[in-house]
Short mmCIF file of C-alpha atoms in Angstrom, two decimals:
data_model
loop_
_atom_site.label_atom_id
_atom_site.label_comp_id
_atom_site.label_asym_id
_atom_site.label_seq_id
_atom_site.Cartn_x
_atom_site.Cartn_y
_atom_site.Cartn_z
CA MET A 1 201.47 223.98 -5.92
CA ASP A 2 204.14 225.38 -7.50
CA PHE A 3 202.56 225.92 -10.94
CA GLU A 4 205.01 228.14 -12.34
CA ARG A 5 206.52 225.01 -14.44
CA VAL A 6 203.19 223.69 -15.44
CA LYS A 7 201.69 226.42 -18.04
CA ASP A 8 198.76 223.71 -18.78
CA VAL A 9 195.70 224.20 -16.92
CA SER A 10 194.13 220.84 -17.51
CA LEU A 11 197.06 219.19 -15.30
CA ARG A 12 197.26 221.08 -12.53
CA ASN A 13 194.87 219.10 -10.59
CA LYS A 14 197.45 216.28 -11.70
CA VAL A 15 200.07 218.26 -9.51
CA ASN A 16 200.66 215.85 -6.35
CA ASP A 17 203.72 215.19 -3.99
CA ALA A 18 205.64 212.20 -4.60
CA LEU A 19 204.68 210.20 -0.81
CA THR A 20 201.01 210.62 -2.30
CA THR A 21 201.99 209.43 -5.16
CA VAL A 22 203.08 206.34 -5.03
CA ARG A 23 200.57 204.86 -3.07
CA ASP A 24 198.03 205.62 -5.07
CA PHE A 25 199.55 203.96 -8.13
CA PHE A 26 202.79 201.78 -7.21
CA LYS A 27 200.80 198.80 -6.37
CA ASP A 28 202.43 195.18 -5.18
CA GLY A 29 204.00 193.73 -8.12
CA VAL A 30 203.75 196.06 -10.51
CA SER A 31 206.62 196.80 -13.39
CA VAL A 32 208.22 200.35 -13.53
CA ALA A 33 210.85 201.85 -15.62
CA PHE A 34 212.79 205.43 -14.79
CA SER A 35 214.43 207.52 -17.62
CA GLY A 36 217.77 208.82 -17.12
CA MET A 37 220.81 207.75 -18.11
CA ALA A 38 224.55 208.77 -17.16
CA GLY A 39 223.21 210.12 -13.91
CA THR A 40 221.19 212.22 -15.53
CA ALA A 41 217.63 213.04 -15.61
CA VAL A 42 216.90 210.10 -13.57
CA PRO A 43 213.94 211.31 -11.39
CA LYS A 44 214.63 212.31 -8.14
CA GLU A 45 211.62 212.19 -5.61
CA ILE A 46 209.37 208.78 -6.72
CA PRO A 47 212.33 206.32 -5.85
CA LYS A 48 212.57 208.59 -2.37
CA ALA A 49 209.09 207.70 -1.96
CA ILE A 50 209.26 203.74 -3.09
CA ALA A 51 211.93 203.77 -0.14
CA GLU A 52 209.43 205.45 1.89
CA VAL A 53 206.23 202.63 1.00
CA SER A 54 208.86 200.21 1.47
CA ARG A 55 210.04 200.72 4.96
CA GLU A 56 206.36 201.71 5.59
CA ARG A 57 205.01 197.90 4.44
CA GLY A 58 208.22 195.80 6.63
CA GLU A 59 208.67 193.53 3.36
CA GLY A 60 209.54 195.90 0.93
CA LEU A 61 207.23 197.79 -2.30
CA LYS A 62 207.17 194.27 -4.65
CA ILE A 63 207.84 195.62 -8.00
CA ARG A 64 207.93 192.65 -10.38
CA ALA A 65 209.98 194.51 -12.99
CA LEU A 66 212.48 197.50 -12.71
CA LEU A 67 213.30 199.20 -15.81
CA VAL A 68 215.88 201.74 -16.12
CA SER A 69 217.25 203.63 -19.36
CA GLY A 70 220.98 203.37 -18.24
CA THR A 71 223.75 203.76 -15.57
CA THR A 72 221.37 205.91 -12.96
CA THR A 73 222.88 207.54 -9.51
CA LYS A 74 224.14 206.41 -6.05
CA SER A 75 220.88 208.14 -3.96
CA PHE A 76 218.76 205.71 -7.17
CA GLU A 77 220.54 202.76 -6.52
CA GLU A 78 220.06 203.41 -2.42
CA CYS A 79 216.34 204.44 -2.46
CA ILE A 80 215.08 201.42 -5.37
CA ALA A 81 217.29 198.87 -2.50
CA ALA A 82 214.76 198.81 -0.34
CA ALA A 83 211.71 197.40 -3.01
CA ASN A 84 210.81 194.14 -2.96
CA ILE A 85 212.52 193.29 -6.67
CA GLN A 86 212.14 190.35 -9.12
CA LYS A 87 213.45 191.25 -12.36
CA ARG A 88 215.76 194.25 -12.97
CA TYR A 89 216.14 195.28 -16.96
CA LEU A 90 219.49 197.09 -18.65
CA ILE A 91 221.28 198.06 -16.24
CA ALA A 92 222.76 196.24 -13.05
CA GLY A 93 223.44 199.64 -11.07
CA GLY A 94 225.69 199.59 -7.93
CA GLY A 95 225.21 198.49 -4.64
CA VAL A 96 222.65 196.38 -3.21
CA MET A 97 221.11 195.96 -6.46
CA ARG A 98 224.59 194.28 -8.31
CA GLU A 99 225.05 192.55 -5.17
CA LYS A 100 221.96 191.01 -5.22
CA ILE A 101 221.94 190.27 -9.39
CA ASN A 102 224.85 188.50 -8.43
CA GLN A 103 223.46 186.10 -5.73
CA GLY A 104 220.77 185.40 -7.75
CA LYS A 105 217.95 187.07 -5.87
CA ILE A 106 217.24 189.41 -8.73
CA GLU A 107 216.54 188.32 -12.45
CA PHE A 108 218.57 190.74 -14.82
CA TYR A 109 219.63 190.26 -18.82
CA ASP A 110 221.22 193.08 -20.33
CA PHE A 111 220.61 194.53 -23.86
CA TRP A 112 222.14 196.79 -26.20
CA LEU A 113 220.67 200.01 -26.13
CA SER A 114 219.51 200.40 -30.52
CA GLU A 115 217.42 197.29 -29.30
CA TYR A 116 215.92 198.16 -25.61
CA SER A 117 213.17 200.98 -27.03
CA ARG A 118 211.88 198.74 -29.43
CA LEU A 119 211.53 195.80 -27.21
CA VAL A 120 209.91 197.64 -24.46
CA ARG A 121 207.60 199.17 -27.31
CA HIS A 122 207.05 196.32 -28.28
CA SER A 123 206.09 194.84 -25.21
CA ALA A 124 208.79 191.87 -24.47
CA ILE A 125 209.57 192.42 -21.60
CA PRO A 126 208.01 189.18 -19.40
CA GLY A 127 205.13 190.01 -16.65
CA GLY A 128 202.34 191.78 -18.59
CA GLY A 129 203.52 194.77 -20.04
CA LEU A 130 204.89 198.39 -18.22
CA ASP A 131 202.39 200.03 -15.71
CA ILE A 132 204.54 203.16 -15.07
CA ALA A 133 206.99 205.25 -16.55
CA VAL A 134 208.29 208.09 -14.60
CA ILE A 135 210.68 210.52 -16.38
CA GLU A 136 211.96 213.39 -15.61
CA ALA A 137 211.28 217.07 -17.20
CA THR A 138 211.49 220.52 -16.40
CA TYR A 139 208.44 221.99 -18.81
CA ILE A 140 204.41 221.43 -19.17
CA ASP A 141 203.59 224.25 -21.72
CA GLU A 142 200.34 225.57 -22.16
CA ASN A 143 199.64 222.40 -24.41
CA GLY A 144 200.71 220.48 -22.68
CA ASN A 145 203.77 219.14 -24.42
CA ILE A 146 206.76 217.83 -21.91
CA ILE A 147 210.38 219.49 -22.47
CA PRO A 148 212.83 216.97 -21.17
CA SER A 149 215.58 217.32 -19.64
CA LEU A 150 219.21 216.90 -20.52
CA SER A 151 218.34 212.78 -21.22
CA LEU A 152 215.99 211.92 -23.80
CA ASP A 153 217.67 207.80 -23.20
CA SER A 154 214.74 205.23 -23.64
CA THR A 155 212.30 208.55 -23.07
CA PRO A 156 210.08 208.50 -25.61
CA ALA A 157 209.75 204.49 -25.55
CA ILE A 158 208.96 204.08 -21.71
CA ALA A 159 206.43 206.71 -21.77
CA ASN A 160 204.92 204.91 -24.38
CA ALA A 161 204.54 202.12 -23.68
CA ALA A 162 203.59 202.43 -20.42
CA LYS A 163 199.74 202.33 -19.03
CA MET A 164 200.44 205.88 -17.08
CA VAL A 165 202.98 207.92 -16.85
CA ILE A 166 204.45 209.93 -13.89
CA VAL A 167 206.32 213.38 -14.70
CA GLU A 168 208.72 214.97 -12.40
CA VAL A 169 209.33 218.42 -13.36
CA ASN A 170 212.66 219.18 -11.73
CA THR A 171 212.77 223.49 -11.51
CA LYS A 172 216.57 223.49 -10.41
CA LYS A 173 217.64 223.12 -13.54
CA PRO A 174 216.79 225.45 -16.50
CA VAL A 175 214.02 225.31 -19.29
CA LEU A 176 215.91 223.26 -21.83
CA GLN A 177 213.84 224.45 -24.48
CA GLY A 178 214.78 223.87 -28.65
CA ILE A 179 217.59 221.39 -27.90
CA HIS A 180 215.93 218.18 -28.24
CA ASP A 181 214.57 216.18 -31.40
CA VAL A 182 211.99 213.63 -30.09
CA TYR A 183 211.62 210.86 -33.05
CA VAL A 184 210.53 207.07 -33.21
CA PRO A 185 212.11 205.40 -36.22
CA GLU A 186 209.22 204.19 -38.55
CA TYR A 187 208.91 199.99 -39.30
CA ARG A 188 211.01 199.15 -42.60
CA THR A 189 211.73 202.96 -43.51
CA PRO A 190 215.58 204.77 -43.45
CA ILE A 191 216.08 207.84 -40.24
CA PRO A 192 216.18 210.82 -42.70
CA ILE A 193 219.49 211.43 -41.01
CA ARG A 194 222.96 212.46 -43.26
CA ASP A 195 224.47 214.73 -41.25
CA VAL A 196 224.92 214.97 -37.14
CA GLY A 197 223.01 218.50 -36.96
CA ASP A 198 219.42 217.30 -38.65
CA ARG A 199 216.72 217.32 -36.77
CA VAL A 200 214.12 214.67 -37.90
CA GLY A 201 211.09 215.20 -34.90
CA LEU A 202 209.34 217.31 -32.11
CA PRO A 203 211.27 219.05 -29.98
CA TYR A 204 209.42 217.85 -26.93
CA LEU A 205 207.57 214.59 -25.90
CA LYS A 206 204.12 214.26 -26.36
CA ILE A 207 202.47 212.11 -24.23
CA PRO A 208 198.16 211.64 -24.27
CA LYS A 209 196.75 214.06 -20.92
CA SER A 210 195.12 210.64 -19.91
CA LYS A 211 198.03 208.93 -19.47
CA ILE A 212 199.21 210.88 -17.26
CA VAL A 213 198.14 210.36 -13.91
CA SER A 214 200.69 212.11 -11.11
CA ILE A 215 202.92 215.54 -11.82
CA VAL A 216 205.64 216.04 -9.22
CA ILE A 217 207.95 219.20 -7.87
CA SER A 218 210.93 219.05 -8.30
CA ASP A 219 213.51 221.40 -7.01
CA ALA A 220 216.42 218.65 -6.61
CA GLN A 221 220.05 219.21 -7.76
CA GLU A 222 221.30 216.46 -10.38
CA GLU A 223 223.60 214.25 -9.39
CA TYR A 224 227.32 213.02 -11.36
CA ALA A 225 227.04 209.92 -12.77
CA ALA A 226 228.21 207.05 -10.10
CA ALA A 227 229.46 204.89 -12.35
CA TYR A 228 232.98 206.92 -13.41
CA GLN A 229 235.18 208.80 -11.48
CA PRO A 230 237.43 211.71 -12.04
CA SER A 231 239.66 212.19 -15.17
CA THR A 232 243.53 211.19 -14.25
CA GLU A 233 246.86 211.19 -15.86
CA THR A 234 246.22 207.81 -17.33
CA GLU A 235 243.27 208.61 -19.33
CA GLN A 236 245.11 211.51 -19.96
CA LYS A 237 248.01 210.04 -21.51
CA ILE A 238 245.45 207.27 -23.24
CA ALA A 239 243.60 209.96 -24.86
CA ARG A 240 246.85 212.11 -26.31
CA ASN A 241 247.47 208.06 -27.80
CA ILE A 242 244.22 208.10 -29.55
CA ILE A 243 244.68 212.01 -30.91
CA GLU A 244 248.48 210.84 -32.34
CA PHE A 245 246.81 207.70 -33.95
CA LEU A 246 244.51 209.75 -35.58
CA GLU A 247 246.61 212.65 -36.25
CA CYS A 248 249.10 210.13 -38.16
CA SER A 249 246.29 207.84 -39.47
CA ASP A 250 244.72 207.33 -43.14
CA VAL A 251 241.08 207.76 -41.27
CA VAL A 252 240.63 210.68 -41.10
CA GLY A 253 238.90 212.94 -43.73
CA GLU A 254 238.26 216.26 -43.70
CA LYS A 255 235.43 216.25 -41.31
CA MET A 256 235.20 213.87 -38.89
CA VAL A 257 232.56 212.73 -36.53
CA LEU A 258 234.01 211.08 -33.26
CA GLN A 259 231.91 209.10 -31.09
CA ALA A 260 232.85 210.73 -27.71
CA GLY A 261 233.02 207.50 -25.08
CA VAL A 262 232.40 207.38 -21.66
CA GLY A 263 233.08 208.65 -18.08
CA PRO A 264 236.61 210.51 -17.65
CA LEU A 265 238.22 209.67 -20.85
CA ALA A 266 235.80 211.52 -22.43
CA SER A 267 237.02 214.31 -20.47
CA SER A 268 240.71 214.29 -21.21
CA LEU A 269 239.69 213.24 -24.58
CA ILE A 270 238.36 217.19 -24.97
CA ASP A 271 240.99 218.94 -23.86
CA GLU A 272 244.32 216.83 -26.54
CA LEU A 273 241.67 217.57 -29.89
CA PRO A 274 243.03 219.62 -31.63
CA GLN A 275 241.12 222.58 -33.32
CA LYS A 276 239.56 221.00 -37.00
CA ASN A 277 236.16 220.38 -38.18
CA VAL A 278 235.29 217.71 -35.50
CA SER A 279 231.88 216.61 -34.97
CA VAL A 280 230.57 214.63 -32.32
CA TRP A 281 227.84 211.57 -32.57
CA THR A 282 227.55 209.62 -29.61
CA GLU A 283 225.64 208.31 -27.20
CA VAL A 284 226.69 209.90 -24.07
CA ALA A 285 228.46 213.21 -23.89
CA PRO A 286 229.97 215.17 -20.67
CA VAL A 287 228.45 218.45 -20.60
CA LYS A 288 232.13 219.58 -20.79
CA TRP A 289 232.00 218.47 -24.55
CA ALA A 290 229.08 221.35 -25.25
CA LEU A 291 231.25 223.97 -24.36
CA ALA A 292 233.27 223.21 -26.86
CA VAL A 293 231.06 224.10 -29.51
CA PRO A 294 231.50 225.65 -32.16
CA GLU A 295 234.82 226.39 -31.19
CA LYS A 296 235.83 222.13 -31.10
CA ILE A 297 233.45 220.73 -31.79
CA SER A 298 231.61 221.76 -35.22
CA SER A 299 227.70 220.29 -33.79
CA MET A 300 227.39 217.76 -31.98
CA SER A 301 224.45 214.74 -31.25
CA THR A 302 223.79 212.49 -28.11
CA ALA A 303 221.40 210.86 -26.09
CA CYS A 304 222.48 212.78 -22.87
CA LEU A 305 224.69 215.30 -21.58
CA TYR A 306 225.97 214.19 -18.09
CA THR A 307 227.90 215.44 -15.54
CA LEU A 308 231.24 213.95 -14.19
CA LYS A 309 232.56 213.89 -10.29
CA GLY A 310 234.39 216.93 -9.85
CA GLU A 311 232.99 218.91 -13.08
CA GLU A 312 229.68 220.45 -12.03
CA LYS A 313 230.83 223.71 -12.45
CA PHE A 314 230.88 223.14 -16.25
CA ARG A 315 226.85 222.24 -16.07
CA ASP A 316 226.33 225.69 -14.40
CA GLU A 317 228.49 227.34 -17.50
CA PHE A 318 226.39 225.37 -20.45
CA TYR A 319 223.03 226.36 -18.03
CA GLU A 320 224.04 229.86 -18.00
CA ASN A 321 224.79 229.97 -22.31
CA PHE A 322 222.35 227.22 -23.19
CA ASP A 323 221.00 230.26 -25.44
CA LYS A 324 224.03 230.50 -27.00
CA VAL A 325 226.03 226.44 -27.01
CA SER A 326 222.02 224.47 -27.24
CA LYS A 327 221.83 225.82 -30.89
CA ASN A 328 224.23 223.44 -32.03
CA ILE A 329 223.49 219.98 -30.37
CA VAL A 330 220.64 218.05 -30.09
CA ILE A 331 220.09 215.57 -27.57
CA ARG A 332 217.88 212.50 -29.44
CA PRO A 333 216.67 209.22 -27.99
CA TYR A 334 218.37 206.30 -28.33
CA GLU A 335 216.94 204.38 -30.49
CA VAL A 336 218.50 206.90 -32.74
CA THR A 337 221.78 207.91 -31.36
CA ASN A 338 222.50 204.19 -31.57
CA SER A 339 220.68 203.20 -34.81
CA LEU A 340 223.40 201.01 -36.49
CA GLU A 341 221.94 203.07 -39.68
CA VAL A 342 223.33 206.67 -39.33
CA ILE A 343 226.22 205.72 -37.58
CA SER A 344 227.27 203.50 -40.54
CA ARG A 345 226.01 206.58 -42.60
CA LEU A 346 228.07 209.36 -40.95
CA GLN A 347 231.04 206.87 -40.88
CA VAL A 348 231.61 207.50 -37.34
CA ILE A 349 235.45 206.91 -35.35
CA CYS A 350 233.97 205.32 -32.36
CA VAL A 351 235.86 204.95 -29.36
CA GLN A 352 235.12 202.57 -26.80
CA GLN A 353 235.69 201.75 -22.91
CA ALA A 354 236.54 198.41 -22.07
CA LEU A 355 237.33 195.95 -18.54
CA GLU A 356 239.25 193.94 -20.29
CA VAL A 357 240.77 192.54 -24.21
CA ASP A 358 243.01 190.06 -24.83
CA LEU A 359 246.00 188.95 -27.30
CA TYR A 360 243.23 188.93 -30.02
CA GLY A 361 241.48 191.49 -29.64
CA ASN A 362 238.42 190.61 -27.87
CA VAL A 363 236.33 192.54 -25.46
CA ASN A 364 234.89 192.90 -22.61
CA VAL A 365 233.00 195.12 -20.78
CA SER A 366 230.36 194.12 -19.08
CA HIS A 367 231.90 191.06 -16.22
CA ILE A 368 234.64 190.62 -13.93
CA ASP A 369 235.40 187.15 -12.88
CA GLY A 370 231.61 186.39 -14.12
CA LYS A 371 229.64 188.54 -11.95
CA ILE A 372 228.27 191.25 -13.90
CA TYR A 373 229.34 194.81 -12.97
CA ASN A 374 227.36 196.92 -14.86
CA GLY A 375 225.77 196.63 -18.22
CA VAL A 376 227.17 196.57 -22.03
CA GLY A 377 224.87 199.83 -22.94
CA GLY A 378 225.29 200.72 -26.71
CA SER A 379 228.97 199.45 -26.95
CA GLY A 380 227.97 196.73 -29.10
CA ASP A 381 226.28 199.58 -31.48
CA PHE A 382 228.61 201.71 -31.98
CA THR A 383 231.42 198.63 -32.33
CA ARG A 384 229.48 196.96 -34.89
CA ALA A 385 228.95 199.54 -37.25
CA SER A 386 231.48 202.29 -36.41
CA HIS A 387 234.08 203.14 -39.41
CA LEU A 388 236.56 202.96 -37.06
CA THR A 389 236.45 201.00 -33.56
CA ILE A 390 239.20 202.49 -31.26
CA VAL A 391 239.30 200.23 -27.96
CA ALA A 392 240.71 202.34 -25.28
CA LEU A 393 241.77 201.08 -21.18
CA PRO A 394 243.94 201.51 -19.14
CA SER A 395 246.53 198.59 -19.50
CA THR A 396 246.29 197.88 -15.47
CA ALA A 397 243.53 197.66 -12.56
CA ALA A 398 244.47 198.04 -8.75
CA GLY A 399 247.24 200.48 -8.54
CA GLU A 400 249.22 198.83 -11.37
CA LYS A 401 248.85 194.97 -9.66
CA VAL A 402 246.40 193.70 -12.19
CA SER A 403 247.29 193.18 -16.12
CA ARG A 404 243.83 194.92 -18.15
CA ILE A 405 245.67 193.35 -21.41
CA VAL A 406 245.42 189.55 -20.59
CA PRO A 407 245.65 186.14 -22.73
CA PHE A 408 242.51 185.54 -23.49
CA THR A 409 238.85 186.87 -21.66
CA PHE A 410 235.98 184.28 -20.22
CA HIS A 411 233.06 187.03 -21.65
CA ILE A 412 233.52 188.30 -24.55
CA ASP A 413 230.72 191.41 -25.68
CA ILE A 414 233.05 192.68 -28.43
CA THR A 415 234.48 190.48 -31.03
CA ASP A 416 238.15 190.72 -32.69
CA HIS A 417 236.72 191.35 -35.84
CA ASP A 418 234.83 194.60 -34.66
CA VAL A 419 237.73 195.88 -33.02
CA ASP A 420 240.43 198.03 -34.66
CA VAL A 421 242.82 199.71 -32.32
CA VAL A 422 242.83 199.06 -29.11
CA VAL A 423 244.73 202.13 -26.84
CA THR A 424 245.93 201.98 -23.44
CA GLU A 425 248.20 204.88 -21.68
CA GLN A 426 251.49 202.83 -22.78
CA GLY A 427 250.86 203.65 -26.95
CA TRP A 428 248.63 202.19 -29.54
CA ALA A 429 248.26 198.97 -31.98
CA ASP A 430 246.41 199.21 -35.14
CA LEU A 431 245.13 196.03 -35.72
CA ARG A 432 243.30 195.97 -39.15
CA GLY A 433 244.64 193.30 -41.24
CA LEU A 434 246.53 191.54 -39.11
CA SER A 435 246.70 187.79 -37.99
CA PRO A 436 245.85 186.64 -35.10
CA LYS A 437 249.14 185.94 -33.64
CA SER A 438 250.53 188.65 -35.12
CA ARG A 439 247.62 191.39 -33.69
CA ALA A 440 248.43 189.37 -30.30
CA ARG A 441 252.19 190.36 -30.15
CA LEU A 442 251.74 193.57 -31.25
CA ILE A 443 249.14 194.37 -28.38
CA ILE A 444 251.30 192.87 -26.19
CA GLU A 445 254.68 195.14 -26.97
CA LYS A 446 252.70 198.47 -27.28
CA CYS A 447 249.54 198.48 -24.95
CA ALA A 448 250.58 196.05 -22.13
CA HIS A 449 251.61 197.40 -18.82
CA PRO A 450 256.15 195.95 -18.23
CA SER A 451 255.60 194.55 -15.65
CA PHE A 452 253.53 192.23 -17.60
CA LYS A 453 255.52 192.43 -20.98
CA ASP A 454 257.10 188.78 -20.09
CA VAL A 455 253.99 186.69 -18.74
CA LEU A 456 252.36 187.41 -21.70
CA HIS A 457 255.62 187.21 -24.04
CA LYS A 458 255.91 183.61 -22.17
CA TYR A 459 252.02 182.93 -22.89
CA ILE A 460 252.10 183.28 -26.66
CA ASP A 461 255.92 182.39 -27.30
CA LYS A 462 253.70 178.94 -25.90
CA VAL A 463 250.68 178.53 -27.88
CA ASP A 464 252.08 180.19 -31.18
CA LYS A 465 253.77 176.72 -31.17
CA LEU A 466 250.52 174.73 -31.61
CA GLU A 467 248.84 174.46 -35.28
CA ALA A 468 245.60 176.36 -34.61
CA HIS A 469 244.91 179.58 -36.34
CA ALA A 470 244.60 181.43 -32.65
CA PRO A 471 245.50 178.83 -30.19
CA VAL A 472 244.63 178.82 -26.72
CA ASP A 473 245.67 176.59 -23.73
CA LEU A 474 244.86 176.40 -20.32
CA GLU A 475 247.23 175.65 -18.66
CA ALA A 476 249.43 178.33 -20.22
CA PHE A 477 247.04 181.01 -19.25
CA THR A 478 246.67 178.84 -15.90
CA GLN A 479 250.77 180.07 -15.35
CA PHE A 480 249.69 183.42 -16.81
CA LEU A 481 247.16 184.30 -13.50
CA GLN A 482 249.46 182.62 -11.12
CA THR A 483 252.86 184.77 -12.17
CA ARG A 484 250.21 187.59 -12.51
CA SER A 485 248.62 186.92 -8.53
CA SER A 486 252.75 186.39 -7.51
CA ILE A 487 253.53 189.83 -9.36
CA LYS A 488 250.41 191.27 -7.51
CA LYS A 489 251.61 189.83 -4.38
CA SER A 490 255.16 191.69 -4.64
CA SER A 491 253.87 194.29 -5.07
CA ASP A 492 251.49 194.58 -2.25
CA SER A 493 254.10 193.19 -0.03
#
């Protein structure tokens, strides 16, 4: 057995292979939670073993409730789809799992990240609580303290709530000691953080040894985040427009605290970020951002450092320079990073992405034509509490064939009351202090794609005649959809 990363002698008898672990502890009807978000620190060996055991049993291992801490990886989703899952919580995932959710074969409910850990810890998941937590770590010291990976997500909460804990120790990564701040908020007690770099917890996870039933050694390479694609020129244009707005607005003081957004836009944003005194308080951050510390970023707090496809070199560089760059970076559980109290106190400027935005500023981040796409994540946590909320998105989808600026959206995750600025590759619209009708015309003028401006103007011209504060006309909306459809067909031919 490889005991190099398990220094606590009393735990070495629990080191086992993944297949034996699943056969021994995963009984039919089990509930299980996994660590990891944005494709980072997602356990790799146990999901493969679940798939193998499911194939052995024919009908699949029966999992009463599957809990994930965030967006997973393609490999995870493919493996877990082999099991017979009844309920899934927090993020819908992709592939077969998402199809089953949209078909009604798997029950699914989404949570804001700021609330998720509390709900898990207090057994809000129906059916008898949490049986097993599977977490990824990089090291277990002589005292049994667990050094986590590049994500803390809901790991402290699921480890606390579970009856049994399985630890995957990943030897492909260096020992990431000293970068974590494990803190559990106390009931009716303010979180004592006044600055981005404040550390208020422990640099490791402390889990009762009696709870740890198996330790699995893994040398699997980290995957990139399955939900995010590489950056394109569109994201670069959006990033430039965000920076342009910030530089000419009245919201940036001597010290700007920025929430970085996610995916390719976040990657592009760091390239455009001017060298000034910027701190980052965010839910997830590309590992590329960590390499900007301290030149562009003075300090950074996040629940996860993730890797985009094509940016694996930045992760390797981060590992090589870990001792240097990690001094000004803190990885926390997202019940802290997404705490509305702390976000408000730090006066965070939030960059939130969306699937579509309507003319009044209402935002849909989770559904396409009534079908779940992924989940809301922590979008509402930041948009509700931030000093300023910027919603950023491409103006079109499907190769400029579909407008993502729409007359109104049937699914609203973020209301217009929480949206200050809308940014696309076309430009930016400062909506602060504007009535709904004024917002609509500004969004069309500044943010809509030229191919769709006429049809959007026709819609707002029609509803503008109605005696209503924020008028909606389903007939006019149907005409918009028909015109949009004809534009798409014309571009297809």
